[in-house]
Coordinates of N, CA and C in Angstrom, one line a residue:
X415 N -2.5 -15.4 9.4 CA -2.9 -15.2 8.8 C -3.0 -14.0 7.7
X416 N -3.3 -12.5 8.8 CA -3.2 -11.6 7.8 C -1.9 -11.3 7.2
X417 N -0.8 -12.2 7.3 CA 0.5 -12.4 6.5 C 0.1 -12.7 5.1
X418 N -0.8 -14.2 5.7 CA -0.6 -14.3 4.3 C -2.1 -13.7 2.9
X419 N -2.8 -12.8 4.1 CA -3.2 -11.9 3.3 C -2.5 -11.4 2.4
X420 N -1.7 -10.5 2.7 CA -0.8 -9.6 2.1 C 0.5 -10.3 1.2
X421 N 0.3 -11.1 1.1 CA 1.3 -11.9 0.6 C 0.7 -12.2 -0.6
X422 N -0.9 -12.5 -0.8 CA -1.2 -12.9 -1.9 C -2.1 -11.6 -2.3
X423 N -2.3 -10.1 -1.9 CA -3.0 -9.2 -2.2 C -2.4 -8.9 -4.1
X424 N -0.9 -8.5 -3.7 CA -0.3 -8.0 -5.2 C -0.2 -9.3 -5.9
X425 N -0.3 -10.6 -5.9 CA -0.3 -11.6 -7.0 C -2.2 -11.0 -7.2
X426 N -2.8 -10.9 -6.5 CA -4.4 -11.1 -6.9 C -4.2 -9.8 -7.5
X427 N -3.6 -8.7 -7.7 CA -3.7 -7.0 -8.0 C -3.5 -7.7 -9.4
X428 N -2.5 -7.8 -9.4 CA -1.5 -8.4 -10.9 C -2.6 -9.3 -12.1
X429 N -3.0 -10.2 -11.1 CA -4.4 -11.5 -12.2 C -5.3 -10.4 -12.6
X430 N -5.9 -9.7 -11.7 CA -7.2 -8.9 -11.9 C -7.0 -8.0 -13.0
X431 N -6.1 -7.2 -13.0 CA -5.6 -6.0 -13.7 C -5.1 -6.6 -15.2
X432 N -4.6 -8.2 -15.3 CA -4.1 -8.7 -16.5 C -5.2 -9.3 -17.1
X433 N -6.5 -9.4 -16.7 CA -7.3 -9.9 -17.3 C -8.2 -9.4 -18.1
X434 N -9.0 -9.5 -18.6 CA -9.7 -9.4 -20.1 C -10.7 -8.1 -18.9
X435 N -11.2 -6.8 -19.7 CA -12.0 -6.0 -19.3 C -11.9 -5.7 -17.6
X436 N -10.4 -4.9 -17.8 CA -10.2 -5.2 -16.3 C -10.6 -3.4 -16.2
X437 N -11.2 -3.0 -16.6 CA -11.9 -1.2 -16.7 C -12.6 -1.4 -15.5
X438 N -13.1 -1.9 -14.9 CA -14.4 -2.3 -14.1 C -13.7 -2.5 -12.8
X439 N -12.2 -3.0 -12.9 CA -11.9 -4.1 -11.8 C -12.0 -3.2 -10.5
X440 N -12.4 -3.9 -9.5 CA -12.0 -3.2 -8.0 C -11.1 -2.7 -7.3
X441 N -9.9 -3.2 -8.4 CA -8.4 -2.8 -7.5 C -7.8 -1.8 -8.2
X442 N -7.2 -0.8 -8.0 CA -6.7 0.4 -8.7 C -5.2 0.7 -7.9
X443 N -4.5 1.1 -8.7 CA -2.7 1.4 -8.5 C -2.6 2.9 -8.7
X444 N -1.9 3.4 -7.3 CA -1.8 4.7 -7.7 C -0.7 4.9 -6.8
X445 N 0.2 5.8 -7.2 CA 2.3 6.1 -7.1 C 2.1 7.7 -6.5
X446 N 3.3 7.6 -5.8 CA 3.5 9.1 -5.6 C 4.6 9.8 -7.0
X447 N 4.2 11.1 -7.0 CA 4.9 11.5 -8.2 C 6.4 11.2 -8.5
X448 N 7.0 10.8 -7.4 CA 8.9 10.4 -7.6 C 8.9 9.0 -7.8
X449 N 7.2 8.6 -7.9 CA 7.2 6.5 -8.1 C 8.5 5.9 -6.8
X450 N 8.5 6.6 -6.6 CA 9.4 5.7 -5.0 C 7.8 5.1 -3.8
X451 N 7.3 5.3 -4.4 CA 6.0 4.6 -3.4 C 4.8 4.6 -4.1
X452 N 4.3 3.5 -3.8 CA 3.2 2.9 -5.0 C 2.1 2.4 -4.1
X453 N 1.0 2.3 -4.9 CA 0.0 1.8 -3.9 C -1.2 1.2 -4.7
X454 N -2.0 0.2 -3.7 CA -3.3 -0.1 -4.5 C -4.5 0.3 -3.6
X455 N -5.4 -0.2 -4.3 CA -6.6 -0.6 -3.2 C -7.4 -1.0 -3.9
X456 N -8.4 -1.8 -3.4 CA -9.2 -2.7 -3.3 C -10.6 -2.2 -3.0
X457 N -11.4 -1.9 -3.4 CA -13.0 -1.6 -2.6 C -13.9 -3.1 -2.6
X458 N -13.4 -3.8 -2.8 CA -14.1 -5.1 -2.3 C -14.2 -5.2 -0.7
X459 N -12.9 -5.6 0.1 CA -12.6 -6.0 1.5 C -12.1 -4.5 2.0
X460 N -12.0 -3.1 0.6 CA -11.9 -1.8 1.7 C -10.6 -1.6 1.6
X461 N -9.7 -1.8 1.1 CA -8.1 -2.1 1.8 C -7.3 -0.8 0.9
X462 N -6.3 -0.9 1.6 CA -5.1 0.4 0.8 C -3.9 -0.1 1.6
X463 N -3.1 -0.3 0.6 CA -1.5 -1.2 0.6 C -0.8 -0.2 0.0
X464 N 0.5 0.2 0.6 CA 1.7 1.1 0.1 C 2.5 0.5 -0.1
X465 N 3.3 0.6 -0.4 CA 5.1 -0.2 -0.9 C 6.1 1.3 -1.2
X466 N 7.2 0.6 -0.6 CA 8.1 1.7 -0.6 C 9.5 0.5 -0.6
X467 N 10.1 0.6 -2.0 CA 11.2 -0.3 -2.1 C 12.4 0.0 -1.3
X468 N 13.0 -1.1 -0.8 CA 14.1 -0.8 0.4 C 14.2 0.5 1.1
X469 N 13.0 0.2 2.0 CA 13.5 1.2 3.2 C 15.1 1.6 3.7
X470 N 15.3 2.6 4.3 CA 16.7 2.7 4.7 C 16.7 2.3 5.9
X471 N 15.8 2.3 6.4 CA 16.0 1.0 8.3 C 14.3 0.9 8.4
X472 N 13.7 -0.5 8.4 CA 12.2 -0.7 9.0 C 12.1 -0.4 10.1
X473 N 10.8 -0.5 10.6 CA 10.8 0.0 12.1 C 10.4 -0.9 12.5
X474 N 9.8 -2.3 12.2 CA 9.9 -3.4 13.2 C 10.5 -4.9 12.5
X475 N 11.2 -5.1 13.6 CA 12.5 -6.6 13.3 C 11.7 -7.7 12.0
X476 N 12.0 -7.7 11.2 CA 11.3 -9.2 10.3 C 11.1 -10.4 11.2
X477 N 10.0 -10.6 10.8 CA 9.7 -11.8 12.0 C 10.6 -13.0 10.8
X478 N 10.8 -14.3 11.9 CA 11.3 -15.1 12.0 C 11.0 -15.7 10.0
X479 N 9.2 -16.0 10.0 CA 9.2 -16.6 9.2 C 8.6 -15.9 7.8
X480 N 9.0 -14.6 7.7 CA 9.0 -13.8 6.7 C 10.9 -14.1 6.0
X481 N 10.1 -15.1 4.8 CA 11.2 -15.6 3.6 C 11.4 -14.4 2.5
X482 N 10.4 -13.6 2.4 CA 9.9 -12.9 1.3 C 10.7 -11.2 1.8
X483 N 10.4 -10.4 0.9 CA 10.6 -9.0 1.4 C 9.8 -8.2 2.6
X484 N 10.6 -7.5 3.6 CA 10.0 -7.2 4.9 C 10.2 -5.6 5.0
X485 N 9.4 -4.7 6.0 CA 10.2 -3.2 6.0 C 9.2 -2.3 5.2
X486 N 8.9 -2.9 3.8 CA 8.4 -1.8 2.9 C 6.8 -1.9 2.4
X487 N 5.7 -2.8 2.9 CA 4.9 -3.0 2.2 C 3.8 -2.8 4.2
X488 N 3.0 -1.6 3.8 CA 1.7 -1.1 4.8 C 0.4 -1.2 4.1
X489 N -0.5 -1.4 5.1 CA -1.9 -1.8 5.1 C -2.8 -1.3 6.0
X490 N -3.9 -0.6 5.4 CA -5.1 -0.4 6.2 C -6.1 -0.8 5.4
X491 N -7.5 -1.7 6.6 CA -8.9 -1.6 5.8 C -9.4 -0.3 6.7
X492 N -11.0 -0.2 6.2 CA -11.6 0.7 7.2 C -11.6 1.0 8.4
X493 N -11.1 0.2 9.0 CA -11.4 -0.1 10.7 C -10.1 -1.2 10.4
X494 N -9.4 -0.2 11.9 CA -8.2 -1.7 13.0 C -7.2 -0.4 12.2
X495 N -6.1 -1.3 13.0 CA -4.5 -0.3 12.7 C -4.0 -1.0 11.5
X496 N -3.2 -0.4 11.4 CA -2.2 -0.8 10.2 C -1.2 -2.1 10.4
X497 N -0.8 -2.8 9.0 CA -0.6 -4.0 9.3 C 0.5 -4.0 8.0
X498 N 2.2 -4.6 8.6 CA 3.4 -4.6 7.3 C 3.0 -5.9 7.2
X499 N 3.6 -6.2 5.8 CA 3.3 -7.9 5.2 C 4.4 -8.0 4.8
X500 N 4.4 -9.7 4.6 CA 6.2 -9.5 3.9 C 5.3 -10.4 2.7
X501 N 6.1 -9.8 1.7 CA 5.5 -9.7 0.3 C 6.5 -10.1 -0.2
X502 N 6.4 -10.1 -1.5 CA 7.3 -10.9 -2.3 C 7.3 -10.5 -4.3
X503 N 6.1 -9.3 -4.2 CA 5.8 -8.9 -5.4 C 6.3 -7.4 -5.3
X504 N 6.0 -6.8 -6.1 CA 5.8 -5.3 -6.2 C 4.3 -4.6 -7.1
X505 N 4.2 -3.6 -6.2 CA 3.0 -2.7 -6.7 C 3.1 -1.9 -7.8
X506 N 4.8 -1.8 -8.3 CA 5.2 -0.9 -9.4 C 4.3 -0.8 -10.2
X507 N 4.0 -0.4 -11.1 CA 3.1 -0.4 -12.7 C 3.3 1.1 -13.9
X508 N 3.7 0.6 -14.6 CA 3.6 1.8 -15.9 C 2.0 2.6 -15.3
X509 N 0.9 2.0 -15.4 CA -0.3 2.3 -15.6 C -0.6 2.6 -14.3
X510 N 0.1 3.0 -13.5 CA -0.6 3.5 -11.5 C -0.8 5.0 -12.3
X511 N -1.8 5.4 -11.4 CA -2.3 7.0 -11.4 C -1.3 7.8 -10.3
X512 N -0.8 8.7 -10.8 CA 0.1 9.4 -10.4 C -0.8 10.4 -9.3
X513 N -0.5 10.4 -8.1 CA -1.0 11.0 -7.2 C -0.3 12.6 -6.9
X514 N -0.9 13.5 -7.5 CA 0.2 14.9 -7.5 C 0.9 15.4 -5.6
X515 N 1.3 15.6 -5.0 CA 1.8 16.0 -4.6 C 0.8 16.9 -3.2
X516 N 0.1 17.3 -2.5 CA -0.8 18.2 -1.7 C -2.5 17.7 -2.7
X517 N -2.2 16.3 -2.9 CA -3.5 15.7 -3.2 C -3.7 14.7 -2.4
X518 N -5.3 14.3 -2.4 CA -5.7 13.5 -1.1 C -6.8 12.2 -2.0
X519 N -6.5 10.9 -2.0 CA -7.5 9.9 -2.7 C -8.2 9.0 -1.7
X520 N -9.8 9.6 -1.7 CA -10.4 9.3 -0.4 C -11.0 7.4 -1.0
X521 N -10.9 6.9 -0.7 CA -12.2 5.4 -0.7 C -13.1 5.1 0.4
X522 N -13.6 3.7 0.6 CA -14.4 3.8 0.9 C -13.6 3.4 2.8
X523 N -13.6 4.4 3.4 CA -13.6 4.2 5.1 C -11.6 4.7 5.1
X524 N -11.5 5.0 3.7 CA -9.8 5.0 4.1 C -9.5 6.6 3.0
X525 N -8.4 7.5 3.3 CA -7.9 8.7 2.3 C -6.2 8.2 2.3
X526 N -5.8 8.6 1.1 CA -4.1 8.7 1.4 C -3.9 10.3 0.7
X527 N -2.9 10.7 1.4 CA -2.6 11.6 1.2 C -0.9 11.9 0.3
X528 N -0.7 12.5 -0.8 CA 0.6 12.7 -1.1 C 1.4 13.6 -0.6
X529 N 2.7 13.9 -0.5 CA 3.5 15.1 0.1 C 4.6 14.7 -0.9
X530 N 5.8 15.8 -0.3 CA 6.9 15.7 -0.9 C 7.8 14.4 0.3
X531 N 7.0 14.4 1.0 CA 7.9 13.6 2.6 C 7.2 12.7 2.0
X532 N 6.8 12.4 1.6 CA 6.5 10.8 1.6 C 4.4 10.7 1.9
X533 N 4.2 9.7 2.1 CA 2.5 9.3 1.6 C 2.0 9.0 3.0
X534 N 0.7 9.2 3.3 CA 0.1 9.2 4.8 C -1.9 8.6 4.6
X535 N -1.4 7.8 4.9 CA -3.1 7.0 4.7 C -3.3 6.6 6.0
X536 N -5.1 7.1 6.3 CA -5.4 7.1 7.3 C -6.8 6.2 7.0
X537 N -7.5 5.6 7.8 CA -8.9 4.8 8.1 C -9.8 5.9 8.7
X538 N -11.0 5.4 9.3 CA -11.8 5.9 9.5 C -11.7 5.9 11.4
X539 N -10.9 5.1 11.8 CA -10.5 5.2 13.3 C -9.5 6.0 13.6
X540 N -8.9 6.9 12.6 CA -7.7 7.8 12.8 C -6.2 6.7 12.8
X541 N -6.4 5.3 12.8 CA -5.1 4.6 12.2 C -4.8 4.9 11.0
X542 N -3.3 4.8 11.0 CA -2.6 4.6 9.0 C -1.4 4.7 9.9
X543 N -0.9 5.1 8.6 CA 0.8 5.2 8.7 C 1.4 6.1 7.4
X544 N 2.3 6.9 7.6 CA 3.0 7.9 6.9 C 4.1 7.5 7.0
X545 N 5.1 6.9 5.5 CA 5.9 6.2 4.6 C 6.6 7.1 3.6
X546 N 8.0 7.1 4.2 CA 8.5 7.6 3.1 C 10.1 6.0 3.0
X547 N 11.2 6.8 2.0 CA 12.2 5.5 2.3 C 12.5 5.5 3.3
X548 N 13.2 7.8 4.1 CA 14.0 7.5 5.4 C 13.1 6.8 6.3
X549 N 11.9 7.7 6.4 CA 10.8 7.6 7.7 C 9.4 6.3 7.5
X550 N 9.4 5.5 8.3 CA 8.4 5.1 7.9 C 7.5 5.0 9.8
X551 N 5.9 6.0 10.0 CA 5.2 5.6 11.1 C 4.3 5.1 11.0
X552 N 3.9 4.2 12.3 CA 2.9 3.8 11.6 C 1.7 4.6 12.8
X553 N 0.2 5.1 12.8 CA -0.2 5.2 14.1 C -1.8 4.9 13.9

């Protein structure tokens, strides 16, 4: 069930961002200064999701039922463990807010910090992920 949700989140984000009056939409996009890591958050379910295109080496094997891209999509909610997603859409957008290196963006029960070494996102239970093209770590 979770993988189906992760497949639809980017599509939902795109649909909302393209709709009229998006200034008050719950879904927001941000990225690392290099543009290598793209993220979105949704206040409604309290989820933050980040993508790295074409990771050097995914940390988990691709599930047999995943027919889309694998290994570069990570998400957390306010509580619980990090999820990896099987996705077909990109979160990259020219409208994404740049999260400067050394800065932290806080949401409802989560936070993400941009560093030159990658993006680290954690939730209120100290679960999360640290990702870059070279390395992905779940905790």
